[in-house]
Coordinates of C-alpha atoms and ligand atoms in Angstrom, one line a residue:
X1 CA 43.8 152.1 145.1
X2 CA 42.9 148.6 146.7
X3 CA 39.4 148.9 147.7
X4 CA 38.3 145.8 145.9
X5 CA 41.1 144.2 147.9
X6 CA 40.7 143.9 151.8
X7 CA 43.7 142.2 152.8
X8 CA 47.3 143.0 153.7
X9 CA 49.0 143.6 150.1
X10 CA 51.8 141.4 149.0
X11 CA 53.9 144.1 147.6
X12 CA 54.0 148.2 148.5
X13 CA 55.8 150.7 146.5
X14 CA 55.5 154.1 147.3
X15 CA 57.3 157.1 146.7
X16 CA 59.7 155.7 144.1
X17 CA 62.4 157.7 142.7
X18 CA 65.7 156.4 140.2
X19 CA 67.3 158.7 137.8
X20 CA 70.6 158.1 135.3
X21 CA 71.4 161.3 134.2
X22 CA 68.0 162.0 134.1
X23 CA 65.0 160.6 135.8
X24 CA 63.5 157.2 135.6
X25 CA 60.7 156.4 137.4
X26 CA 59.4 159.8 139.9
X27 CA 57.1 159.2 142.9
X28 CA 55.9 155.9 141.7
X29 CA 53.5 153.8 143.5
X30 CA 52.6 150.5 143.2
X31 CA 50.6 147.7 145.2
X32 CA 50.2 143.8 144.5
X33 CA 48.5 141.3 146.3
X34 CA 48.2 138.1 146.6
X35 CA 46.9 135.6 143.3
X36 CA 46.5 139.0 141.6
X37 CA 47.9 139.2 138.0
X38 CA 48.9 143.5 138.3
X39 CA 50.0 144.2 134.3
X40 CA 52.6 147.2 134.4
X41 CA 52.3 149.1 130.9
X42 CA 53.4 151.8 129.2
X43 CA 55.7 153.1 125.9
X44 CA 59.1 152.6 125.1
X45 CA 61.2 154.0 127.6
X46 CA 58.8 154.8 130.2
X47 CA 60.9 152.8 133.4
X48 CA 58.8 149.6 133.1
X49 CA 62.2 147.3 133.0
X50 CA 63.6 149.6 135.8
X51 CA 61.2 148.8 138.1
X52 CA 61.4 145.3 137.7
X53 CA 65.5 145.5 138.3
X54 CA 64.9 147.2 141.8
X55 CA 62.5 144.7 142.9
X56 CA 64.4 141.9 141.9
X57 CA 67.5 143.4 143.3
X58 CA 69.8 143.9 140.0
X59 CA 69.4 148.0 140.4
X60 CA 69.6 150.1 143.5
X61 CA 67.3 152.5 143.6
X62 CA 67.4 156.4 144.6
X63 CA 64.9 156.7 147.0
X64 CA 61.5 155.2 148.4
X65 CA 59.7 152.7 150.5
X66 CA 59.0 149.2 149.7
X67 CA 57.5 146.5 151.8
X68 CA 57.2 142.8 151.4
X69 CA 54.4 141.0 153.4
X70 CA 54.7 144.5 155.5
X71 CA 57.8 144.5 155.9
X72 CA 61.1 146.8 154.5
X73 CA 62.1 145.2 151.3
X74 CA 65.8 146.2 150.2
X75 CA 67.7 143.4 148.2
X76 CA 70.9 143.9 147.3
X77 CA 70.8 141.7 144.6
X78 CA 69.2 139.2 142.6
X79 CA 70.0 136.1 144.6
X80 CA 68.7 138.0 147.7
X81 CA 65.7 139.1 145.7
X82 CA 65.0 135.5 145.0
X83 CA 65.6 134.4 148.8
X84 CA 63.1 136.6 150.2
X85 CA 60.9 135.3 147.0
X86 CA 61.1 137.6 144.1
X87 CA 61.9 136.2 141.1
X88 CA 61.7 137.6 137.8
X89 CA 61.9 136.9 133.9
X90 CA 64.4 139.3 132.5
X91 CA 62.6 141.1 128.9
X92 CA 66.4 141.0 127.7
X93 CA 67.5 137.4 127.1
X94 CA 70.3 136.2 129.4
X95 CA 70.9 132.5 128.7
X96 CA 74.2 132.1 129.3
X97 CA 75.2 130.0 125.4
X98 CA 78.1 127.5 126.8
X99 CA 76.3 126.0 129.5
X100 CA 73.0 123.9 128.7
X101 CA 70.1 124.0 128.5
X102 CA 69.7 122.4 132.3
X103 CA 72.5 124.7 133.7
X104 CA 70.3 127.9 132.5
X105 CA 67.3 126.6 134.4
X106 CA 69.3 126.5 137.8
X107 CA 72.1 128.6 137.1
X108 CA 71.8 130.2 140.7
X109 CA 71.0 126.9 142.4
X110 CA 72.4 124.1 140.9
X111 CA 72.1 120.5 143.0
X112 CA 75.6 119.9 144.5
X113 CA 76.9 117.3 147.1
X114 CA 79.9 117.6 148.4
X115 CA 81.0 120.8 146.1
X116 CA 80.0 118.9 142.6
X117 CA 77.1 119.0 140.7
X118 CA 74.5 116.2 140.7
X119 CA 74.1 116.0 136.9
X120 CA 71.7 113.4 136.7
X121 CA 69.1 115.0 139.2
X122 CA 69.6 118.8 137.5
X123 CA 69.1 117.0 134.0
X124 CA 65.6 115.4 136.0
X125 CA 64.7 118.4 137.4
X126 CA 65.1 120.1 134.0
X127 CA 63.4 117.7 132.3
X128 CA 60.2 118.7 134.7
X129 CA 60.9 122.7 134.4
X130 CA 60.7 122.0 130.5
X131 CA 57.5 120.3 130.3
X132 CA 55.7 122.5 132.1
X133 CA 56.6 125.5 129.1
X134 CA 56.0 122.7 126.4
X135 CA 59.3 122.0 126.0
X136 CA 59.1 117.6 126.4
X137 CA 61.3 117.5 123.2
X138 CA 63.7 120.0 124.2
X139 CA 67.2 117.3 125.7
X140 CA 67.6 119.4 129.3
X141 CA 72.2 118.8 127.8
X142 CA 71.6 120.5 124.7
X143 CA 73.9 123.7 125.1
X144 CA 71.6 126.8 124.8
X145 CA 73.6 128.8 122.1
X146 CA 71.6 125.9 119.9
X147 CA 68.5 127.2 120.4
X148 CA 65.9 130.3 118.9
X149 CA 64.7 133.3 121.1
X150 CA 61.3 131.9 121.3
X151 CA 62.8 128.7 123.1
X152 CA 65.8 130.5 125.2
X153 CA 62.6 132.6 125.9
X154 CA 60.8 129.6 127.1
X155 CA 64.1 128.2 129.1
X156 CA 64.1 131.1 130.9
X157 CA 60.2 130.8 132.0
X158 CA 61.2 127.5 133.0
X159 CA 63.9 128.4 135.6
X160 CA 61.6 131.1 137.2
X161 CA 58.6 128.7 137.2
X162 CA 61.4 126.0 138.8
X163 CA 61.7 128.3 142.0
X164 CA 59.1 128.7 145.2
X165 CA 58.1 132.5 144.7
X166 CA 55.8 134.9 146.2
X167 CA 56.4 137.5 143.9
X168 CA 57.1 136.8 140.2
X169 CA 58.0 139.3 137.3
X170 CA 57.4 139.1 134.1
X171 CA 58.9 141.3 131.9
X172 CA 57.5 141.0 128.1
X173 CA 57.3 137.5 128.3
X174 CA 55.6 136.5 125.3
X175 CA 57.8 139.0 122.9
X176 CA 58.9 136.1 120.9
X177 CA 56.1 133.2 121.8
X178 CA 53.0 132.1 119.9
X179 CA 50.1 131.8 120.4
X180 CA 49.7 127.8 122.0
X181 CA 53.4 129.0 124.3
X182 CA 51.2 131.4 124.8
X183 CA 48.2 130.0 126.4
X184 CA 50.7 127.5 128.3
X185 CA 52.4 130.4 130.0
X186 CA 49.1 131.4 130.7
X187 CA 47.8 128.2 132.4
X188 CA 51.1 128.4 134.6
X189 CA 50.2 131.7 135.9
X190 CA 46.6 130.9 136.6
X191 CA 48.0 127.8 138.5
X192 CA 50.1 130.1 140.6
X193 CA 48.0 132.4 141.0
X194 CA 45.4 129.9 143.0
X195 CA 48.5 129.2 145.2
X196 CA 48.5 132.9 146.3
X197 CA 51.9 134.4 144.4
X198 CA 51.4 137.4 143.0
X199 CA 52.5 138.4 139.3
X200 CA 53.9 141.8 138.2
X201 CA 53.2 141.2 134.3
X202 CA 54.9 143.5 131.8
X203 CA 53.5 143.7 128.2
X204 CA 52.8 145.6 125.1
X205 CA 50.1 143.8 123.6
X206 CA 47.2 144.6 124.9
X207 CA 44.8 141.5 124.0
X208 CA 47.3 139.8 126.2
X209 CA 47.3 142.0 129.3
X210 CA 42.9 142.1 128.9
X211 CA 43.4 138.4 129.2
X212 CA 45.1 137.7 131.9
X213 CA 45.2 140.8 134.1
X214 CA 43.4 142.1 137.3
X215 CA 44.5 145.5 137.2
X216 CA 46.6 147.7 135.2
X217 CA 49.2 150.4 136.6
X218 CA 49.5 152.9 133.2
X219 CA 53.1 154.0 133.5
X220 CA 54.3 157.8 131.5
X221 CA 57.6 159.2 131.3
X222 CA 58.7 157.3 135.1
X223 CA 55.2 158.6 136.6
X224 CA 52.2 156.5 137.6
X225 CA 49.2 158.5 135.4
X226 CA 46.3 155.6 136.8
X227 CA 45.7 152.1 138.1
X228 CA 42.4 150.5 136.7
X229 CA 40.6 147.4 137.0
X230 CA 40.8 145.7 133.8
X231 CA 37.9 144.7 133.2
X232 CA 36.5 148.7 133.7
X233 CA 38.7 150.1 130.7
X234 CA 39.2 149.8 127.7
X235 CA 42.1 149.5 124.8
X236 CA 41.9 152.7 123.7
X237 CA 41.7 154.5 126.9
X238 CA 45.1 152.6 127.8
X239 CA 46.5 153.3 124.9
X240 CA 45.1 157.2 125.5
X241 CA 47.0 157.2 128.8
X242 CA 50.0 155.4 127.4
X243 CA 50.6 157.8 125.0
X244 CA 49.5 160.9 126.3
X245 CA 46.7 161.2 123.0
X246 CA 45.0 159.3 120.5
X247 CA 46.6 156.9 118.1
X248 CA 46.0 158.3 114.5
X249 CA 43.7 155.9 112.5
X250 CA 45.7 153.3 111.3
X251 CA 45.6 152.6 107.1
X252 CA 44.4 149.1 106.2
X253 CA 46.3 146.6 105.1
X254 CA 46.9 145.0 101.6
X255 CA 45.3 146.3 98.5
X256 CA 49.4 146.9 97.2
X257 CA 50.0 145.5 93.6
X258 CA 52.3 143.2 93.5
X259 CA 55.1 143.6 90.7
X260 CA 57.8 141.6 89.5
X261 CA 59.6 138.4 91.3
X262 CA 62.2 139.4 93.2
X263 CA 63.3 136.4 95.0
X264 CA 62.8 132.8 94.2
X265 CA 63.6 130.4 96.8
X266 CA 64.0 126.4 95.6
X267 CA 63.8 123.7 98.2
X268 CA 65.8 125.1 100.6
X269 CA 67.4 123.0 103.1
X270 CA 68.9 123.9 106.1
X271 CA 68.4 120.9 108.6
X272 CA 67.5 120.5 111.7
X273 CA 65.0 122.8 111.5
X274 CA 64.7 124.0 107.4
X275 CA 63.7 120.7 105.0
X276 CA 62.2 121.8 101.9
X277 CA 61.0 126.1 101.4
X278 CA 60.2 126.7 98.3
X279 CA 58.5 130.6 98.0
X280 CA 58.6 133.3 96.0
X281 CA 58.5 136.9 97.1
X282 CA 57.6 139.9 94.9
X283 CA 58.1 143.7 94.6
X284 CA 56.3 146.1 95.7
X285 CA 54.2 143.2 98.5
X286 CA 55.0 142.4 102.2
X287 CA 54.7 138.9 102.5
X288 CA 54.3 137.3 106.2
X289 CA 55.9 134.2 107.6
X290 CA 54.2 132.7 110.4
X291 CA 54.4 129.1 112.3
X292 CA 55.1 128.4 115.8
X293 CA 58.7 128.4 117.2
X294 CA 60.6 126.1 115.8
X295 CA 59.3 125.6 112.6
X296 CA 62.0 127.0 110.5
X297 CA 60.9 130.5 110.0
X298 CA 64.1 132.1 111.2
X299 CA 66.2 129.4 110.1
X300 CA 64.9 129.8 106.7
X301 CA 65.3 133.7 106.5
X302 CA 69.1 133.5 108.1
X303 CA 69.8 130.6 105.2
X304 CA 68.3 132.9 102.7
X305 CA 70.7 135.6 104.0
X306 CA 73.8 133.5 104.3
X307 CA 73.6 134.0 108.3
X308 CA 73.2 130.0 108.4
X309 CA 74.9 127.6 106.2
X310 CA 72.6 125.7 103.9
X311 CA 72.8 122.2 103.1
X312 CA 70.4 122.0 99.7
X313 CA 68.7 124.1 97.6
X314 CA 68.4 128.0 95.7
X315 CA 68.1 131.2 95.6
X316 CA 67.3 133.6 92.5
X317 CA 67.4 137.1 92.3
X318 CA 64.4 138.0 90.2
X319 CA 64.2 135.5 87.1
X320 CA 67.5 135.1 86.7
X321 CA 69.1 131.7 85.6
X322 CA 71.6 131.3 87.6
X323 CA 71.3 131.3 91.7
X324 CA 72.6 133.7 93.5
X325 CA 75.8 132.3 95.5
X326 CA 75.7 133.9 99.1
X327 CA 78.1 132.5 101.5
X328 CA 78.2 135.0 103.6
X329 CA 75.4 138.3 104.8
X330 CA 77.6 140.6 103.3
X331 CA 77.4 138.8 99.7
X332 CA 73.4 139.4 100.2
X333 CA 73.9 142.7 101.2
X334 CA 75.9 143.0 97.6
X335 CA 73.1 141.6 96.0
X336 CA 70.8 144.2 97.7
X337 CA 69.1 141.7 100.6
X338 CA 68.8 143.4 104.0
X339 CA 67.9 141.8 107.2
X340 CA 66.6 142.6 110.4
X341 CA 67.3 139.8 112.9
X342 CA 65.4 138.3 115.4
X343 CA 68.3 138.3 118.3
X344 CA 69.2 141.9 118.1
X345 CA 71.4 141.3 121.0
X346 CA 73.9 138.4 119.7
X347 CA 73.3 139.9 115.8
X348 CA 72.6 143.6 115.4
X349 CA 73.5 145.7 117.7
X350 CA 77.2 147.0 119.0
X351 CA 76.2 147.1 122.6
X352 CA 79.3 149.5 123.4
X353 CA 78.7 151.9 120.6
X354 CA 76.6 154.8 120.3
X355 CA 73.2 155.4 118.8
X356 CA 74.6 157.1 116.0
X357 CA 77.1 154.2 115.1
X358 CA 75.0 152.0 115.2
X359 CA 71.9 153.4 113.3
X360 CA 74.2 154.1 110.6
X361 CA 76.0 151.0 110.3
X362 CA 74.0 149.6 107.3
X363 CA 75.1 152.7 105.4
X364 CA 78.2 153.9 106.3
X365 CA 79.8 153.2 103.0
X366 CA 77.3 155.6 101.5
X367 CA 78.3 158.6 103.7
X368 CA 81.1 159.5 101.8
X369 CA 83.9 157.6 103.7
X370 CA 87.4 159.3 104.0
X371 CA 85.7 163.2 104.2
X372 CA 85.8 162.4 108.0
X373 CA 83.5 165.5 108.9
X374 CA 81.0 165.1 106.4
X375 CA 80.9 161.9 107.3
X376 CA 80.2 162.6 111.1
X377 CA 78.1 164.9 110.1
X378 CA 75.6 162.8 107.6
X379 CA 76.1 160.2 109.9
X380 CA 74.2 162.3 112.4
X381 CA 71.2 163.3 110.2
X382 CA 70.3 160.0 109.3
X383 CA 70.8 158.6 113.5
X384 CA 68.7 162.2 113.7
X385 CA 65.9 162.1 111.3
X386 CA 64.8 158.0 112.3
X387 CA 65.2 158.5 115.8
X388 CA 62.8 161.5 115.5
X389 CA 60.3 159.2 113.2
X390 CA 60.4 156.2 115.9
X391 CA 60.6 158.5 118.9
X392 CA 63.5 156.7 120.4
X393 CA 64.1 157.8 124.1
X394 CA 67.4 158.9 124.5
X395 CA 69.8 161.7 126.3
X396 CA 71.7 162.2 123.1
X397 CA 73.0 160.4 120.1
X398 CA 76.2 159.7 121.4
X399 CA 74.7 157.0 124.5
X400 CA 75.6 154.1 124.2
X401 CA 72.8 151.4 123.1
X402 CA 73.1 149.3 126.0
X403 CA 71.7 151.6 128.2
X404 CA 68.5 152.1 126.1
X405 CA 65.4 149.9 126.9
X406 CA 64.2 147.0 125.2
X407 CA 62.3 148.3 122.9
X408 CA 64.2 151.9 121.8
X409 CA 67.3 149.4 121.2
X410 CA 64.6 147.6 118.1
X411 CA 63.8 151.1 117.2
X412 CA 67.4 151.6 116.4
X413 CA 68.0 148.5 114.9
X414 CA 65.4 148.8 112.3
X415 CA 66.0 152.3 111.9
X416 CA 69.6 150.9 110.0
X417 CA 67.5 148.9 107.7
X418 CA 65.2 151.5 106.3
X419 CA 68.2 154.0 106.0
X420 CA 69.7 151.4 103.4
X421 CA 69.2 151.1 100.0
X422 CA 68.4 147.3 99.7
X423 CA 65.8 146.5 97.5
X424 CA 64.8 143.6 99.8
X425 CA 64.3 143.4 102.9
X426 CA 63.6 140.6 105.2
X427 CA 62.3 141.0 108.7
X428 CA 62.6 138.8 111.6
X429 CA 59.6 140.3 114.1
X430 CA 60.7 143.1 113.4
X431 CA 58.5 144.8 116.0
X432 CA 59.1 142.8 119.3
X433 CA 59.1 144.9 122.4
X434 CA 58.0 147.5 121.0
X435 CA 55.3 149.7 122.0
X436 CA 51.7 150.4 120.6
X437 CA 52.8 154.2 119.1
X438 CA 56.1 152.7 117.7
X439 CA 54.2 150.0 116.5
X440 CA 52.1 151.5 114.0
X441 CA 54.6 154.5 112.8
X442 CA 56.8 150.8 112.3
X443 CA 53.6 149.5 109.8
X444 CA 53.3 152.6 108.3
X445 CA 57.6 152.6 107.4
X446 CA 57.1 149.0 105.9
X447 CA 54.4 149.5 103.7
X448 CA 55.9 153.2 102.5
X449 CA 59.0 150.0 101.7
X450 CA 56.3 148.4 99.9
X451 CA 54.8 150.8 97.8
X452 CA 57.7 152.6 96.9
X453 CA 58.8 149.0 95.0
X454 CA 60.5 146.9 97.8
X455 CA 60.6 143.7 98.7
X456 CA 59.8 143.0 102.4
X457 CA 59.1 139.7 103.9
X458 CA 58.5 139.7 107.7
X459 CA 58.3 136.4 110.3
X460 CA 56.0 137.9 113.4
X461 CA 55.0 135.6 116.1
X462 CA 51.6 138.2 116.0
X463 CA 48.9 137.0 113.9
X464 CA 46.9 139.9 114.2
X465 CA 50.2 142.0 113.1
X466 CA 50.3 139.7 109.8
X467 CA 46.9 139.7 109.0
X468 CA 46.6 143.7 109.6
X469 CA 49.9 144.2 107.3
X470 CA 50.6 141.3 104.7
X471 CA 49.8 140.8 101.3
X472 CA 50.2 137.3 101.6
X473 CA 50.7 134.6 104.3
X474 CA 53.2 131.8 104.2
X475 CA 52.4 129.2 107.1
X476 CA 55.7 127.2 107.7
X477 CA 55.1 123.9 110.0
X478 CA 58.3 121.3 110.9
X479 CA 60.6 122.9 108.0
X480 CA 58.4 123.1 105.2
X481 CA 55.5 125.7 103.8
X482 CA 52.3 124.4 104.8
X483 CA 49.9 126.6 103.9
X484 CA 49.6 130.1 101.5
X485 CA 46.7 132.5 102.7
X486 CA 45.8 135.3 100.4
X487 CA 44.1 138.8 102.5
X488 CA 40.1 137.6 102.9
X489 CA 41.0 134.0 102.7
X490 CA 43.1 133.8 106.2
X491 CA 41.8 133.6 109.8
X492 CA 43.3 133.1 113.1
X493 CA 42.3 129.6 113.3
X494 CA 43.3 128.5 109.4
X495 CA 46.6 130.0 110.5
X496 CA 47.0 128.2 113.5
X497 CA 45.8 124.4 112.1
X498 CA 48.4 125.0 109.3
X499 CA 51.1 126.0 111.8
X500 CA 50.5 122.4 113.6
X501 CA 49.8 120.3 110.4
X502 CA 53.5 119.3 109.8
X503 CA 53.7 118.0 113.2
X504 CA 50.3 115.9 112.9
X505 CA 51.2 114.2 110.2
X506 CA 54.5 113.3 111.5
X507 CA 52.7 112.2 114.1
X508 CA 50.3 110.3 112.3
X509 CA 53.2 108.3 110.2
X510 CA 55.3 107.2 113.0
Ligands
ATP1 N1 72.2 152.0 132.7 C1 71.5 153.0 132.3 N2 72.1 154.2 132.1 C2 71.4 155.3 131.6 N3 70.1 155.2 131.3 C3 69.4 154.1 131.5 C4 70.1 152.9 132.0 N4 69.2 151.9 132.0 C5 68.0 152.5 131.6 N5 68.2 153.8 131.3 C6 67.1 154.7 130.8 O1 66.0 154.5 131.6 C7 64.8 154.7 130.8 C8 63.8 153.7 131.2 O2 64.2 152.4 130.7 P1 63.4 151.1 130.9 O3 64.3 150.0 130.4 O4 63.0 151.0 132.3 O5 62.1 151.3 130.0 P2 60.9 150.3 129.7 O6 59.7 151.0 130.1 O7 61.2 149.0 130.1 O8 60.9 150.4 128.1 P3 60.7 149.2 127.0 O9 59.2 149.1 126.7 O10 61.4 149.7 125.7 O11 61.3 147.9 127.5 C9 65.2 154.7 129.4 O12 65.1 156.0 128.9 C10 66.6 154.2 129.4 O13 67.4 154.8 128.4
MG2 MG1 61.7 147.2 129.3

């Protein structure tokens, strides 16, 4: 497995075993070395994130040997994980929303003398740990609840980057970034990389993982199946390997008609981050939102869905006269306006229920409520019949969704949706952590929305998953709708100047 590689490796796995009630990860091996970039890939499910908990001491594991530098490597948990030099980025977002941002950054080590906490050097230090993820803006005091996934997602980047590692794990780190947050992480890993640390990087998009990888460990059902160079394989052989066969040809995007307005959106304000979004969206079209963090995407979609207050502005159902007053989600939900958020954790998903609850949630009052059996029993179809479509990993219906991974607990969130009958639907990347197969049986479920007469819009961080799905392109940039791209008229880099011209000409005024 290393012969490119002649010296001593950082990091040996070998003979790996973890099981639940069922098993995990089964004889898996695993070697890093030093300034190597090793991607870890594989479906939903497959024991990517359980991997990354043993190593950095937050699981114990059932059996097998692991050395660090050559020597036994057993943490007990995650501080002694990160004392011996392992340090990870958690997939699942774990800023902590009452402390700020500064206290998330160096939760686990926090500058004290004499028992208290030196406030003004942590807010320095932070201040340092957020410019290097392009946060400069970001005030180090602002408490984190404040802030969007992409940016807790940055925050958290920040407080790994902030420690002296040897080993460091990322665990779908660019889910909810953008391209530029993108290419930054990237320049932080090539600079640690020259200073020897190895990185264990764990992604589902595969442009990424050509990019920055050295090798790639293919990971099926808790078993190794191969560990290639990157740079001697291609996508669709991963993908092959991933999935255990080829992806069907996927249908191309567009060509839909669009039919009647179905929403009209009027100057919407939602300050800070939503100034002035006017839009409207149609039946029967998906319609993309795209901009870099920040911009007011989400903010503008929670607004829409009475999730957020909003300060200024309307919403019409169709061409309707008067605008639709939604104070609350489950007023749009009245008025047949669905949403998928981005923060499944905080907004979607009853951690401490079961599959089945929680698929069904969205329709419960449609199962017949007060027939208590039929109910159950309906109930259990629908959980049934989307969990078959998405192929969500689980023992049973009746687990409980916080011991599903990342990306089986999306499956299940959007699952809800699309068992609804709303005849608009608004998605906030709606396909974040999850993986390649998923993926396209996701596209294929939002454009059946489409054609049968929905409304979707969708925000995705993913260019490449907008261009390949939308009808149209919104571009939102510092709260407002820069641009509008029609299929054949867009292009990665149109996008992407649109996404920064708000900011420029701020810029440029002050
Ligand atoms: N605490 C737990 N109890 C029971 N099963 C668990 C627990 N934690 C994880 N699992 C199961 O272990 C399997 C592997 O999960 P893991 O999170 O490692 O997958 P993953 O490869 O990271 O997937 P994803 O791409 O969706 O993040 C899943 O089937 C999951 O349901
Ligand atoms: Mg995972």
């Amino acid at each position: 497995m290393s012969e490119h590689y002649s010296g001593a490796p950082l990091l040996q796995v070998e003979g790996l075993h973890k099981s639940y009630n069922v098993p995990v990860l089964t004889d898996f091996s695993f070697e890093l070395q030093p300034a190597e970039v090793h991607a870890l890939i594989g479906g939903n499910g497959a024991g990517k994130s359980t991997f990354a908990r043993i190593l950095c001491g937050l699981t114990p594991r059932n059996a097998g040997k692991i050395l660090l530098k050559g020597k036994p490597y057993a943490p007990a948990s995650k501080r002694q994980a990160e004392h011996a030099g392992v340090v990870m980025v958690l997939q699942e977002l774990n800023v902590i929303g009452a402390l700020t941002v500064a206290e998330n950054i160096f939760l686990s080590r926090l500058p004290r003398r004499a028992g208290f906490v030196r406030f003004r050097e942590l807010n320095c230090l932070a201040r340092e740990a957020l410019k290097r993820v392009g946060l400069s803006d970001l005030d180090p005091t602002t408490p984190a609840d404040r802030l969007g996934v992409g940016q807790q997602q940055l925050v958290e980047i920040a407080g790994a980057l902030a420690v002296n590692c040897r080993v460091l794990i990322l665990d779908e780190p660019t889910a909810a970034l953008t391209d530029p947050e993108i290419e930054r992480l990237f320049g932080n890993i090539h600079r640690l990389q020259a200073e020897g640390v190895g990185i264990i990087y764990i992604s589902h998009r595969m442009d990424e993982i050509r990019q920055i990888s050295t090798r790639v460990t293919v990971l099926r059902d808790g078993r190794r199946v191969a560990t290639h160079h990157a740079a001697e394989i291609t996508n669709s052989e991963l993908v092959r390997e991933m999935v255990g066969h080829d992806l069907p040809e996927r249908k191309s995007a567009g060509g839909s008609l669009p039919g009647d307005v179905a929403l009209r959106v009027r100057h919407l304000a939602a300050p800070p981050r939503v100034h002035d979004v006017s839009f409207e969206l149609r039946y029967g079209e998906i319609l993309g939102i795209a901009g870099l963090i920040g911009s007011g995407r989400t903010e503008s979609l929670r607004a829409i869905f009475g999730a957020d207050p909003k300060k200024g502005g309307e919403v019409f159902l169709g061409d309707a006269k008067e605008p639709l007053v939604i104070g609350r989600p489950a007023d749009a939900v009245r008025f047949g306006i669905g949403m998928v958020p981005e923060d499944r954790k905080q907004d979607a998903l009853l951690l401490a229920q079961s599959i089945k609850v929680n698929a069904t949630l969205a329709t419960l009052r449609r199962h017949a409520p007060g027939l208590g059996w039929l109910q159950t029993r309906a109930e259990a179809q629908t959980a049934r019949a989307f969990c078959q479509r998405l192929d969500v990993r689980c023992a049973s219906l009746e687990q409980g969704v916080a011991e599903l991974s990342g990306g089986n607990q999306q499956k299940v969130v959007i699952g809800r949706w699309l068992a609804r009958d709303c005849r608009i639907l608004l998605f906030d990347e709606p396909t974040r952590g999850i993986d390649v197969a998923a993926k396209d049986v996701i596209y294929e479920l939002l454009r059946d929305l489409a054609s049968s007469g929905k409304a979707v819009a969708m925000v995705s961080s993913e260019l490449t998953e907008l261009m390949a799905l939308c009808d149209r392109i919104l571009v939102m940039s510092a709260g407002r709708i820069a641009a509008e791209f029609l299929p054949g008229q867009w292009s990665q880099e149109k996008i992407t100047e649109a996404a920064f011209s708000g900011y420029l000409d701020r810029q440029q005024r002050t």
